Amino acid sequence: MAGMYHDNDRSKMFSRRALILAGGKATLIGALAARMYYLQVMEADKYTVLAEDNRISTRLLAPPRGLILDRNGIAMAVNQHNYRVMLVAERSPSLDYTLDALARIIAIGDGERARIHKEARRRRSFVPISVRENLTWEEVARVEVNAADLPGIIIDVGQSRHYPLESLGAHILGYVSAVSENELTEDPLEELPGFRIGKGGVERIYDMALRGRHGTSSVEVNAVGRVIRELERKEGEPGADLNLTLDVKLQEYAAQRLGEESAAVVVMDIHTGDVIVMASTPSFDPNSFNRGLTGDEWKDLSTNPRSPLSNKAIAGQFAPGSTFKLMTALAALEGRDITPEMRVFCSGHMQLGSIKFHCWKKEGHGAQDLISGIKNSCDVYFYEIARRTGYEKIAEMAKRFGLGAPTGVDLPNERPGLIPDKAWKKKILKQGWYPGETLVNAIGQGYVTATPIQLATMVARLANGGFAVVPHVARDQIADKTVRPRSNPVWPNMEVSRQSLTLVRRGMFAVSNEPGGTAYKARITQEGMWLSGKTGSAQVRRITMREREGGVKKNDQLPWKERDHALFVAYAPEENPRYSIAVVVEHGGGGSVVAAPIARDILVEVQKRDLARIAENAPGAAPDLRRF
Amino acid sequence: MLRPMPRMPSRLNRTEMSVRDKIWQINWSLIAVLSAIAGIGFATLYSAAQGSLEPWAAKQMVRFAIGIGIMISVAMVDLRFWLRNAYILYAVAMVLLVAVEAKGTVGMGAQRWIDIGFIQLQPSEIMKIALILSLSRYFHGASFQEIGRPLFLIPPLIMVFAPAALVLKQPDLGTAMMLVMSSGALFFMAGVRLWKFVLVIAGGLGAVPVAWQFLREYQKKRVLIFLNPEDDPLGAGYHITQSKIALGSGGMFGKGYMMGTQSRLNFLPEKQTDFIFTMFAEEWGMMGGLVLLGLYALLLAFGYAIAMRCRSQFGRLVAHGITTTFFLYFFINTAMVMGLVPVVGVPLPLISYGGTAMLSLLFGWGLVMSAYIHRDVPISRRGMSDD
């Protein structure tokens, strides 16, 4: 009975204490609810932002790079689908199983296998590993057909730059390659893995226009970074297509004609400045840069004495030799220091003070006036008129015609050449100007150097009536990312008298069209295509007195490095000039026998194409070569 | 009997009840609340598997069905049977705990499982029930005077701290804490004086520096990270930071069922087990969370109502003990995922994916139901009917 009372007491105490504990629990549950309110209502905005940061990752979309086309719409640089076989390790039962299956369809080397295994260990299992790149279409088809038996294999399409003409025009095109640290700009595209920018040539000069604008893609990613789906996509702008003034058919002909020589040729329109041909040999295949050069290939390219990587048309600085006499003649005429009829007697040399200056023709030319002086390229005639004119005026005239400074052609790494003067000599060589140097430089020897494009520009300015035409390779006017048609050029008049120009051109006519002219053998006989030119053979070594007594060595007796540079400059057609040309064959020998025939053949080809174009009368729509 | 019992319903005032009587007494609304909570669990597991019954939801349903079966079976068994066998069950649980210590399977860096062929047994879960039963039995037979004597409290304290120490050694900090805390509540309900608790808690706090030495490195780290989670957002603090982001971004009404970005994209770790509340609250928002808390609170109310209505001290203590354990489960879990307490491995009851916790919890609720069915059965100190 006591137990019963006892139990009632216990029951009361139990109830009392249960209420206390229940109250405690209710308080704690209230705390949970309060915490929930704090996190999910008060702090919700903050956590929503954090959640979106977690989840959304923005990726850049690379726009297709603009194409590069020649003046007739022939593709010189295109984007190629790069079909790659990729392997996603997590979808494959085992790497070797999948690779064995794949090896029955396309070739996979043991080295490849080792690399794939290594990469698979290093990367997360959902990241595709490249098995093989640059598959042929046939290989792609075979892999796709067998897709069911190839777990984890996917075909991925990337883009790579391709130069279908290979080495043709390589120097003008340049190439593309990965961005290096010091080339970084603000363009977010550069952050894309595998993004390539133009390095060299028009790829570099017009890189911004060719690149286009990036697009963006917002993707949802999970905790390990795998893309789940795309949320939003903003397409970028493809790069602008670039039309060049080059004619690849002529370019091809010119390159063939130059052959194995270390040489350069520039053909330009004397009125517009369009560069129609610019070839530099030997050349290289820009695709190899994209593919990646082997050590040996790089060594071959970089140590080859004929420097295939350099664009000699704009970066090769050669003594212009006798082609420079055109400037000397002009300067003398313009300064009224001579008359065209004035005669100079050439005995084979000229004495200035104690030094004897030789003519290239040991036995002498006899009496020479302006026309015959140019026609025969008589050194003594030019020594004499240079002496009368003075070096200053000659240098001034050369500079007016574009020598001694970059022409401003739209290509990187153009070199200035050199028109020396007294100040230059004082500064660089710490010496005064000797009178004899006037004579030597007046015939394009000594310190004077010029690039082939400068020589072509010089002739163009002579032939177009004295207007300071500037060469260019892009058909359109391009600034940063904007492309607009080039306005009709109005070149500044260089204020050279018509008479003087006509006289010099008359001399050039004689060189290649009158019997006895230094380039008579290289004349054009087709009616209406005649060329007028000037030869040059630039000596690159010093001829000693002793050698002169024993007979000057012929070029083919000399090692390559000591042979003369062969030069030829010309314009055509003679009646109504339109094209100028400069040919330089490094250590090629005589200008008249080596360079002039090349120039003639190219000029004939250029004018034939010209006629063909007129006959067609319609350029025809360029095929759409853009590939995505 | 000298005095008649005034408020005693006639049919149940019997020492022996027929099975029909018992079935009539089954508390279906309690089962309905349990099922509602479990149903939320199924739906959340379905969503956690990106809208698939596999691999979690289907198994969980089967387990719940088995668990409900066990629960009803347990409820049918006479409450006195549990009283009589409380110490035996406790002994078995102790043996199993020691066995785990001796040759347990190592899982998740802790020795917690014992493989007995068809099921992997977690002895600590059995111990949670066995401890409540044996403590209830001990205090059932105790008078006020006895409870007032400090020496009388020594055996039950040993009963608590022996398994707690073993569990802590596994190491399973969460379960050890739960054993101690639910036992503490039992001591309190049994009538142990408040100042004794104050004394023990003060002693416990004094022992913290000593206990710190015994904690595993990862446990220390968890406590430190709890104190400052921003210290290591990508390392060990990752769990809690991501959990708060997921919860917080759910907002008031949630992102919608099957639309929880953080959990679906795997930013949320352990989303089907310990962090399932986060996923639920991300998808259903604060409103969903409150509904779930409400259901849990309702379950607690049931437990308390049953405990209050029990005539026997044993029934009261068991019902209260199980209810408190259940409260500790969901409180520690939800407080943990919301960054209120350190990360300890305590599942969300009836919702987290996992077999043992589900079965032991439903077994516990079976005992509560048994206490309800036998609420008017008087029990003597030895476990016989009080006649």
PDB file of N, CA, C and O in Angstrom, chain A residues 4-7 10-11 13-14 17-18 21-22 25 28 32-33 35-37 39-40 44 47-48 51 54-55 220-223 228, chain B residues 3 139-140 142-144 188-189 191-192 242 244-245 247-248 251 261-262 265-267 277 281 286 304 311 313 316 320 324 334 338:
ATOM      1  N   MET A   4       1.917   2.030  -3.399  1.00  0.00           N
ATOM      2  CA  MET A   4       0.959   2.732  -4.229  1.00  0.00           C
ATOM      3  C   MET A   4       1.087   4.250  -4.084  1.00  0.00           C
ATOM      4  O   MET A   4       1.185   4.975  -5.065  1.00  0.00           O
ATOM      5  N   TYR A   5       1.124   4.695  -2.807  1.00  0.00           N
ATOM      6  CA  TYR A   5       1.302   6.134  -2.567  1.00  0.00           C
ATOM      7  C   TYR A   5       2.603   6.598  -3.202  1.00  0.00           C
ATOM      8  O   TYR A   5       2.698   7.612  -3.866  1.00  0.00           O
ATOM      9  N   HIS A   6       3.564   5.771  -2.902  1.00  0.00           N
ATOM     10  CA  HIS A   6       4.901   6.027  -3.400  1.00  0.00           C
ATOM     11  C   HIS A   6       4.888   6.211  -4.919  1.00  0.00           C
ATOM     12  O   HIS A   6       5.449   7.144  -5.459  1.00  0.00           O
ATOM     13  N   ASP A   7       4.155   5.286  -5.560  1.00  0.00           N
ATOM     14  CA  ASP A   7       4.107   5.354  -7.019  1.00  0.00           C
ATOM     15  C   ASP A   7       3.401   6.624  -7.491  1.00  0.00           C
ATOM     16  O   ASP A   7       3.786   7.214  -8.481  1.00  0.00           O
ATOM     17  N   ARG A  10       5.838   9.379  -7.231  1.00  0.00           N
ATOM     18  CA  ARG A  10       6.798   9.275  -8.331  1.00  0.00           C
ATOM     19  C   ARG A  10       6.181   9.774  -9.625  1.00  0.00           C
ATOM     20  O   ARG A  10       6.803  10.456 -10.421  1.00  0.00           O
ATOM     21  N   SER A  11       4.892   9.422  -9.812  1.00  0.00           N
ATOM     22  CA  SER A  11       4.194   9.838 -11.033  1.00  0.00           C
ATOM     23  C   SER A  11       4.131  11.355 -11.109  1.00  0.00           C
ATOM     24  O   SER A  11       4.354  11.951 -12.168  1.00  0.00           O
ATOM     25  N   MET A  13       6.151  13.550  -9.597  1.00  0.00           N
ATOM     26  CA  MET A  13       7.485  14.093  -9.839  1.00  0.00           C
ATOM     27  C   MET A  13       7.876  13.884 -11.309  1.00  0.00           C
ATOM     28  O   MET A  13       8.458  14.757 -11.964  1.00  0.00           O
ATOM     29  N   PHE A  14       7.537  12.702 -11.817  1.00  0.00           N
ATOM     30  CA  PHE A  14       7.852  12.394 -13.211  1.00  0.00           C
ATOM     31  C   PHE A  14       7.229  13.421 -14.130  1.00  0.00           C
ATOM     32  O   PHE A  14       7.880  13.987 -15.023  1.00  0.00           O
ATOM     33  N   ARG A  17       9.007  16.813 -13.825  1.00  0.00           N
ATOM     34  CA  ARG A  17      10.322  16.822 -14.485  1.00  0.00           C
ATOM     35  C   ARG A  17      10.169  16.663 -16.009  1.00  0.00           C
ATOM     36  O   ARG A  17      10.949  17.222 -16.774  1.00  0.00           O
ATOM     37  N   ALA A  18       9.159  15.852 -16.410  1.00  0.00           N
ATOM     38  CA  ALA A  18       8.932  15.684 -17.860  1.00  0.00           C
ATOM     39  C   ALA A  18       8.608  17.021 -18.496  1.00  0.00           C
ATOM     40  O   ALA A  18       9.078  17.339 -19.603  1.00  0.00           O
ATOM     41  N   LEU A  21      11.842  18.967 -18.911  1.00  0.00           N
ATOM     42  CA  LEU A  21      12.642  18.480 -20.051  1.00  0.00           C
ATOM     43  C   LEU A  21      11.965  18.806 -21.378  1.00  0.00           C
ATOM     44  O   LEU A  21      12.621  19.202 -22.340  1.00  0.00           O
ATOM     45  N   ALA A  22      10.650  18.603 -21.411  1.00  0.00           N
ATOM     46  CA  ALA A  22       9.915  18.907 -22.650  1.00  0.00           C
ATOM     47  C   ALA A  22      10.084  20.372 -23.002  1.00  0.00           C
ATOM     48  O   ALA A  22      10.271  20.735 -24.169  1.00  0.00           O
ATOM     49  N   LYS A  25      13.435  20.800 -24.483  1.00  0.00           N
ATOM     50  CA  LYS A  25      13.479  20.312 -25.862  1.00  0.00           C
ATOM     51  C   LYS A  25      12.767  21.280 -26.805  1.00  0.00           C
ATOM     52  O   LYS A  25      13.243  21.564 -27.908  1.00  0.00           O
ATOM     53  N   LEU A  28      15.029  24.018 -27.582  1.00  0.00           N
ATOM     54  CA  LEU A  28      16.064  23.638 -28.558  1.00  0.00           C
ATOM     55  C   LEU A  28      15.480  23.555 -29.969  1.00  0.00           C
ATOM     56  O   LEU A  28      16.118  23.966 -30.940  1.00  0.00           O
ATOM     57  N   LEU A  32      16.504  25.550 -33.356  1.00  0.00           N
ATOM     58  CA  LEU A  32      16.699  25.016 -34.715  1.00  0.00           C
ATOM     59  C   LEU A  32      15.911  25.844 -35.726  1.00  0.00           C
ATOM     60  O   LEU A  32      16.423  26.203 -36.792  1.00  0.00           O
ATOM     61  N   ALA A  33      14.657  26.141 -35.373  1.00  0.00           N
ATOM     62  CA  ALA A  33      13.814  26.909 -36.291  1.00  0.00           C
ATOM     63  C   ALA A  33      14.407  28.291 -36.509  1.00  0.00           C
ATOM     64  O   ALA A  33      14.442  28.806 -37.639  1.00  0.00           O
ATOM     65  N   ARG A  35      17.550  29.117 -36.267  1.00  0.00           N
ATOM     66  CA  ARG A  35      18.744  28.968 -37.096  1.00  0.00           C
ATOM     67  C   ARG A  35      18.344  28.829 -38.568  1.00  0.00           C
ATOM     68  O   ARG A  35      18.963  29.391 -39.458  1.00  0.00           O
ATOM     69  N   MET A  36      17.284  28.049 -38.780  1.00  0.00           N
ATOM     70  CA  MET A  36      16.790  27.868 -40.145  1.00  0.00           C
ATOM     71  C   MET A  36      16.372  29.210 -40.731  1.00  0.00           C
ATOM     72  O   MET A  36      16.680  29.524 -41.872  1.00  0.00           O
ATOM     73  N   TYR A  37      15.690  30.007 -39.918  1.00  0.00           N
ATOM     74  CA  TYR A  37      15.257  31.325 -40.384  1.00  0.00           C
ATOM     75  C   TYR A  37      16.470  32.190 -40.704  1.00  0.00           C
ATOM     76  O   TYR A  37      16.524  32.856 -41.744  1.00  0.00           O
ATOM     77  N   LEU A  39      19.548  31.209 -41.559  1.00  0.00           N
ATOM     78  CA  LEU A  39      20.272  30.751 -42.754  1.00  0.00           C
ATOM     79  C   LEU A  39      19.450  30.937 -44.019  1.00  0.00           C
ATOM     80  O   LEU A  39      19.962  31.349 -45.056  1.00  0.00           O
ATOM     81  N   GLN A  40      18.169  30.600 -43.929  1.00  0.00           N
ATOM     82  CA  GLN A  40      17.380  30.496 -45.160  1.00  0.00           C
ATOM     83  C   GLN A  40      16.599  31.753 -45.505  1.00  0.00           C
ATOM     84  O   GLN A  40      16.111  31.872 -46.610  1.00  0.00           O
ATOM     85  N   ALA A  44      19.873  34.296 -46.862  1.00  0.00           N
ATOM     86  CA  ALA A  44      19.591  33.539 -48.090  1.00  0.00           C
ATOM     87  C   ALA A  44      20.303  34.137 -49.302  1.00  0.00           C
ATOM     88  O   ALA A  44      20.871  33.410 -50.121  1.00  0.00           O
ATOM     89  N   TYR A  47      23.953  33.229 -49.436  1.00  0.00           N
ATOM     90  CA  TYR A  47      24.195  31.831 -49.778  1.00  0.00           C
ATOM     91  C   TYR A  47      23.756  31.512 -51.205  1.00  0.00           C
ATOM     92  O   TYR A  47      24.299  30.614 -51.841  1.00  0.00           O
ATOM     93  N   THR A  48      22.761  32.254 -51.706  1.00  0.00           N
ATOM     94  CA  THR A  48      22.350  32.030 -53.094  1.00  0.00           C
ATOM     95  C   THR A  48      23.491  32.399 -54.035  1.00  0.00           C
ATOM     96  O   THR A  48      23.795  31.676 -54.986  1.00  0.00           O
ATOM     97  N   ALA A  51      26.073  29.808 -53.866  1.00  0.00           N
ATOM     98  CA  ALA A  51      25.651  28.590 -54.553  1.00  0.00           C
ATOM     99  C   ALA A  51      25.827  28.729 -56.061  1.00  0.00           C
ATOM    100  O   ALA A  51      26.287  27.814 -56.733  1.00  0.00           O
ATOM    101  N   ASN A  54      29.367  28.425 -56.979  1.00  0.00           N
ATOM    102  CA  ASN A  54      29.719  27.020 -56.950  1.00  0.00           C
ATOM    103  C   ASN A  54      29.421  26.354 -58.271  1.00  0.00           C
ATOM    104  O   ASN A  54      30.160  25.541 -58.780  1.00  0.00           O
ATOM    105  N   ARG A  55      28.293  26.737 -58.820  1.00  0.00           N
ATOM    106  CA  ARG A  55      27.617  25.899 -59.792  1.00  0.00           C
ATOM    107  C   ARG A  55      27.887  26.363 -61.211  1.00  0.00           C
ATOM    108  O   ARG A  55      27.930  25.562 -62.130  1.00  0.00           O
ATOM    109  N   GLU A 220      26.813  24.693 -66.254  1.00  0.00           N
ATOM    110  CA  GLU A 220      26.656  24.248 -64.880  1.00  0.00           C
ATOM    111  C   GLU A 220      27.684  23.152 -64.644  1.00  0.00           C
ATOM    112  O   GLU A 220      27.799  22.225 -65.434  1.00  0.00           O
ATOM    113  N   VAL A 221      28.422  23.287 -63.568  1.00  0.00           N
ATOM    114  CA  VAL A 221      29.419  22.266 -63.266  1.00  0.00           C
ATOM    115  C   VAL A 221      29.107  21.660 -61.917  1.00  0.00           C
ATOM    116  O   VAL A 221      28.472  22.285 -61.081  1.00  0.00           O
ATOM    117  N   ASN A 222      29.556  20.445 -61.713  1.00  0.00           N
ATOM    118  CA  ASN A 222      29.358  19.831 -60.404  1.00  0.00           C
ATOM    119  C   ASN A 222      30.611  20.015 -59.560  1.00  0.00           C
ATOM    120  O   ASN A 222      31.534  20.712 -59.939  1.00  0.00           O
ATOM    121  N   ALA A 223      30.595  19.382 -58.380  1.00  0.00           N
ATOM    122  CA  ALA A 223      31.650  19.656 -57.405  1.00  0.00           C
ATOM    123  C   ALA A 223      33.034  19.325 -57.921  1.00  0.00           C
ATOM    124  O   ALA A 223      34.012  19.933 -57.520  1.00  0.00           O
ATOM    125  N   ILE A 228      27.724  19.810 -66.539  1.00  0.00           N
ATOM    126  CA  ILE A 228      26.452  19.083 -66.521  1.00  0.00           C
ATOM    127  C   ILE A 228      25.595  19.514 -67.709  1.00  0.00           C
ATOM    128  O   ILE A 228      25.044  18.712 -68.431  1.00  0.00           O
TER     129      ILE A 228
ATOM    130  N   ARG B   3      -7.478  -0.267  -1.457  1.00  0.00           N
ATOM    131  CA  ARG B   3      -8.104   0.893  -2.104  1.00  0.00           C
ATOM    132  C   ARG B   3      -8.459   0.590  -3.549  1.00  0.00           C
ATOM    133  O   ARG B   3      -7.654   0.031  -4.277  1.00  0.00           O
ATOM    134  N   PHE B 139      15.913   1.925 -12.027  1.00  0.00           N
ATOM    135  CA  PHE B 139      15.226   2.989 -11.300  1.00  0.00           C
ATOM    136  C   PHE B 139      13.762   2.627 -11.003  1.00  0.00           C
ATOM    137  O   PHE B 139      13.160   3.208 -10.127  1.00  0.00           O
ATOM    138  N   HIS B 140      13.241   1.681 -11.773  1.00  0.00           N
ATOM    139  CA  HIS B 140      11.866   1.241 -11.527  1.00  0.00           C
ATOM    140  C   HIS B 140      11.727   0.703 -10.112  1.00  0.00           C
ATOM    141  O   HIS B 140      10.753   0.990  -9.420  1.00  0.00           O
ATOM    142  N   ALA B 142      13.521   1.474  -7.552  1.00  0.00           N
ATOM    143  CA  ALA B 142      14.185   2.288  -6.539  1.00  0.00           C
ATOM    144  C   ALA B 142      13.196   3.229  -5.863  1.00  0.00           C
ATOM    145  O   ALA B 142      12.330   3.814  -6.515  1.00  0.00           O
ATOM    146  N   SER B 143      13.356   3.366  -4.565  1.00  0.00           N
ATOM    147  CA  SER B 143      12.526   4.317  -3.826  1.00  0.00           C
ATOM    148  C   SER B 143      13.230   5.664  -3.785  1.00  0.00           C
ATOM    149  O   SER B 143      14.412   5.764  -4.142  1.00  0.00           O
ATOM    150  N   PHE B 144      12.515   6.728  -3.355  1.00  0.00           N
ATOM    151  CA  PHE B 144      13.131   8.051  -3.216  1.00  0.00           C
ATOM    152  C   PHE B 144      14.362   8.024  -2.343  1.00  0.00           C
ATOM    153  O   PHE B 144      15.389   8.640  -2.675  1.00  0.00           O
ATOM    154  N   PHE B 188      17.603  12.062 -14.474  1.00  0.00           N
ATOM    155  CA  PHE B 188      16.817  13.216 -14.056  1.00  0.00           C
ATOM    156  C   PHE B 188      15.365  12.816 -13.841  1.00  0.00           C
ATOM    157  O   PHE B 188      14.753  13.146 -12.816  1.00  0.00           O
ATOM    158  N   MET B 189      14.814  12.070 -14.781  1.00  0.00           N
ATOM    159  CA  MET B 189      13.412  11.672 -14.685  1.00  0.00           C
ATOM    160  C   MET B 189      13.204  10.732 -13.511  1.00  0.00           C
ATOM    161  O   MET B 189      12.117  10.682 -12.936  1.00  0.00           O
ATOM    162  N   GLY B 191      14.481  10.998 -10.710  1.00  0.00           N
ATOM    163  CA  GLY B 191      14.388  11.780  -9.482  1.00  0.00           C
ATOM    164  C   GLY B 191      15.719  12.121  -8.856  1.00  0.00           C
ATOM    165  O   GLY B 191      15.774  12.566  -7.722  1.00  0.00           O
ATOM    166  N   VAL B 192      16.809  11.930  -9.569  1.00  0.00           N
ATOM    167  CA  VAL B 192      18.117  12.302  -9.038  1.00  0.00           C
ATOM    168  C   VAL B 192      18.136  13.823  -8.871  1.00  0.00           C
ATOM    169  O   VAL B 192      17.651  14.560  -9.723  1.00  0.00           O
ATOM    170  N   GLN B 242      29.685  23.908 -47.251  1.00  0.00           N
ATOM    171  CA  GLN B 242      28.812  23.541 -48.362  1.00  0.00           C
ATOM    172  C   GLN B 242      27.387  23.286 -47.871  1.00  0.00           C
ATOM    173  O   GLN B 242      26.413  23.594 -48.557  1.00  0.00           O
ATOM    174  N   LYS B 244      25.916  24.760 -45.364  1.00  0.00           N
ATOM    175  CA  LYS B 244      25.270  26.046 -45.107  1.00  0.00           C
ATOM    176  C   LYS B 244      24.903  26.737 -46.418  1.00  0.00           C
ATOM    177  O   LYS B 244      23.840  27.372 -46.528  1.00  0.00           O
ATOM    178  N   ILE B 245      25.777  26.604 -47.420  1.00  0.00           N
ATOM    179  CA  ILE B 245      25.476  27.217 -48.725  1.00  0.00           C
ATOM    180  C   ILE B 245      24.204  26.586 -49.304  1.00  0.00           C
ATOM    181  O   ILE B 245      23.295  27.286 -49.771  1.00  0.00           O
ATOM    182  N   LEU B 247      21.776  24.925 -47.751  1.00  0.00           N
ATOM    183  CA  LEU B 247      20.616  25.286 -46.945  1.00  0.00           C
ATOM    184  C   LEU B 247      20.193  26.730 -47.207  1.00  0.00           C
ATOM    185  O   LEU B 247      19.039  27.013 -47.513  1.00  0.00           O
ATOM    186  N   GLY B 248      21.176  27.634 -47.080  1.00  0.00           N
ATOM    187  CA  GLY B 248      20.884  29.053 -47.202  1.00  0.00           C
ATOM    188  C   GLY B 248      20.311  29.399 -48.560  1.00  0.00           C
ATOM    189  O   GLY B 248      19.373  30.187 -48.683  1.00  0.00           O
ATOM    190  N   GLY B 251      16.486  29.120 -49.280  1.00  0.00           N
ATOM    191  CA  GLY B 251      15.587  30.237 -48.998  1.00  0.00           C
ATOM    192  C   GLY B 251      14.303  29.809 -48.312  1.00  0.00           C
ATOM    193  O   GLY B 251      14.210  28.719 -47.740  1.00  0.00           O
ATOM    194  N   THR B 261      20.285  22.406 -56.578  1.00  0.00           N
ATOM    195  CA  THR B 261      21.504  22.373 -57.400  1.00  0.00           C
ATOM    196  C   THR B 261      22.699  21.872 -56.614  1.00  0.00           C
ATOM    197  O   THR B 261      23.485  21.085 -57.108  1.00  0.00           O
ATOM    198  N   GLN B 262      22.873  22.362 -55.395  1.00  0.00           N
ATOM    199  CA  GLN B 262      24.100  22.052 -54.666  1.00  0.00           C
ATOM    200  C   GLN B 262      24.219  20.566 -54.361  1.00  0.00           C
ATOM    201  O   GLN B 262      25.274  19.971 -54.485  1.00  0.00           O
ATOM    202  N   LEU B 265      24.615  18.482 -57.682  1.00  0.00           N
ATOM    203  CA  LEU B 265      25.918  18.610 -58.335  1.00  0.00           C
ATOM    204  C   LEU B 265      27.040  18.129 -57.424  1.00  0.00           C
ATOM    205  O   LEU B 265      28.204  18.396 -57.664  1.00  0.00           O
ATOM    206  N   ASN B 266      26.646  17.455 -56.349  1.00  0.00           N
ATOM    207  CA  ASN B 266      27.615  16.825 -55.460  1.00  0.00           C
ATOM    208  C   ASN B 266      28.491  17.781 -54.669  1.00  0.00           C
ATOM    209  O   ASN B 266      29.536  17.393 -54.183  1.00  0.00           O
ATOM    210  N   PHE B 267      28.081  19.056 -54.599  1.00  0.00           N
ATOM    211  CA  PHE B 267      28.844  19.932 -53.716  1.00  0.00           C
ATOM    212  C   PHE B 267      28.601  19.513 -52.272  1.00  0.00           C
ATOM    213  O   PHE B 267      29.415  19.716 -51.408  1.00  0.00           O
ATOM    214  N   PHE B 277      19.267  16.227 -44.384  1.00  0.00           N
ATOM    215  CA  PHE B 277      18.406  17.347 -44.006  1.00  0.00           C
ATOM    216  C   PHE B 277      18.724  18.578 -44.855  1.00  0.00           C
ATOM    217  O   PHE B 277      17.842  19.317 -45.281  1.00  0.00           O
ATOM    218  N   ALA B 281      16.136  20.567 -47.082  1.00  0.00           N
ATOM    219  CA  ALA B 281      15.859  21.985 -46.843  1.00  0.00           C
ATOM    220  C   ALA B 281      16.268  22.843 -48.036  1.00  0.00           C
ATOM    221  O   ALA B 281      15.757  23.939 -48.221  1.00  0.00           O
ATOM    222  N   MET B 286      12.795  26.784 -46.003  1.00  0.00           N
ATOM    223  CA  MET B 286      12.534  26.835 -44.579  1.00  0.00           C
ATOM    224  C   MET B 286      11.177  26.230 -44.255  1.00  0.00           C
ATOM    225  O   MET B 286      10.997  25.581 -43.229  1.00  0.00           O
ATOM    226  N   TYR B 304       5.830  11.826 -25.031  1.00  0.00           N
ATOM    227  CA  TYR B 304       5.586  12.383 -23.699  1.00  0.00           C
ATOM    228  C   TYR B 304       4.209  12.006 -23.189  1.00  0.00           C
ATOM    229  O   TYR B 304       4.037  11.626 -22.020  1.00  0.00           O
ATOM    230  N   ARG B 311       1.284   3.786 -16.010  1.00  0.00           N
ATOM    231  CA  ARG B 311       1.086   3.605 -14.585  1.00  0.00           C
ATOM    232  C   ARG B 311       2.374   3.166 -13.926  1.00  0.00           C
ATOM    233  O   ARG B 311       2.634   3.477 -12.769  1.00  0.00           O
ATOM    234  N   GLN B 313       6.450   2.937 -13.351  1.00  0.00           N
ATOM    235  CA  GLN B 313       7.637   3.780 -13.502  1.00  0.00           C
ATOM    236  C   GLN B 313       8.487   3.265 -14.651  1.00  0.00           C
ATOM    237  O   GLN B 313       9.054   4.047 -15.411  1.00  0.00           O
ATOM    238  N   ARG B 316       7.059   4.496 -17.905  1.00  0.00           N
ATOM    239  CA  ARG B 316       7.313   5.930 -18.037  1.00  0.00           C
ATOM    240  C   ARG B 316       8.741   6.192 -18.468  1.00  0.00           C
ATOM    241  O   ARG B 316       9.020   6.972 -19.388  1.00  0.00           O
ATOM    242  N   HIS B 320       9.957   7.651 -22.044  1.00  0.00           N
ATOM    243  CA  HIS B 320      10.667   8.917 -22.040  1.00  0.00           C
ATOM    244  C   HIS B 320      12.080   8.769 -22.575  1.00  0.00           C
ATOM    245  O   HIS B 320      12.576   9.603 -23.344  1.00  0.00           O
ATOM    246  N   THR B 324      13.569  10.687 -25.763  1.00  0.00           N
ATOM    247  CA  THR B 324      14.726  11.573 -25.632  1.00  0.00           C
ATOM    248  C   THR B 324      15.829  11.184 -26.611  1.00  0.00           C
ATOM    249  O   THR B 324      16.449  12.043 -27.244  1.00  0.00           O
ATOM    250  N   THR B 334      20.359  17.862 -37.138  1.00  0.00           N
ATOM    251  CA  THR B 334      19.987  19.123 -37.800  1.00  0.00           C
ATOM    252  C   THR B 334      20.864  20.273 -37.309  1.00  0.00           C
ATOM    253  O   THR B 334      21.262  21.141 -38.089  1.00  0.00           O
ATOM    254  N   MET B 338      23.401  22.533 -39.715  1.00  0.00           N
ATOM    255  CA  MET B 338      23.218  23.981 -39.744  1.00  0.00           C
ATOM    256  C   MET B 338      24.366  24.693 -39.052  1.00  0.00           C
ATOM    257  O   MET B 338      24.332  25.902 -38.852  1.00  0.00           O
TER     258      MET B 338
END
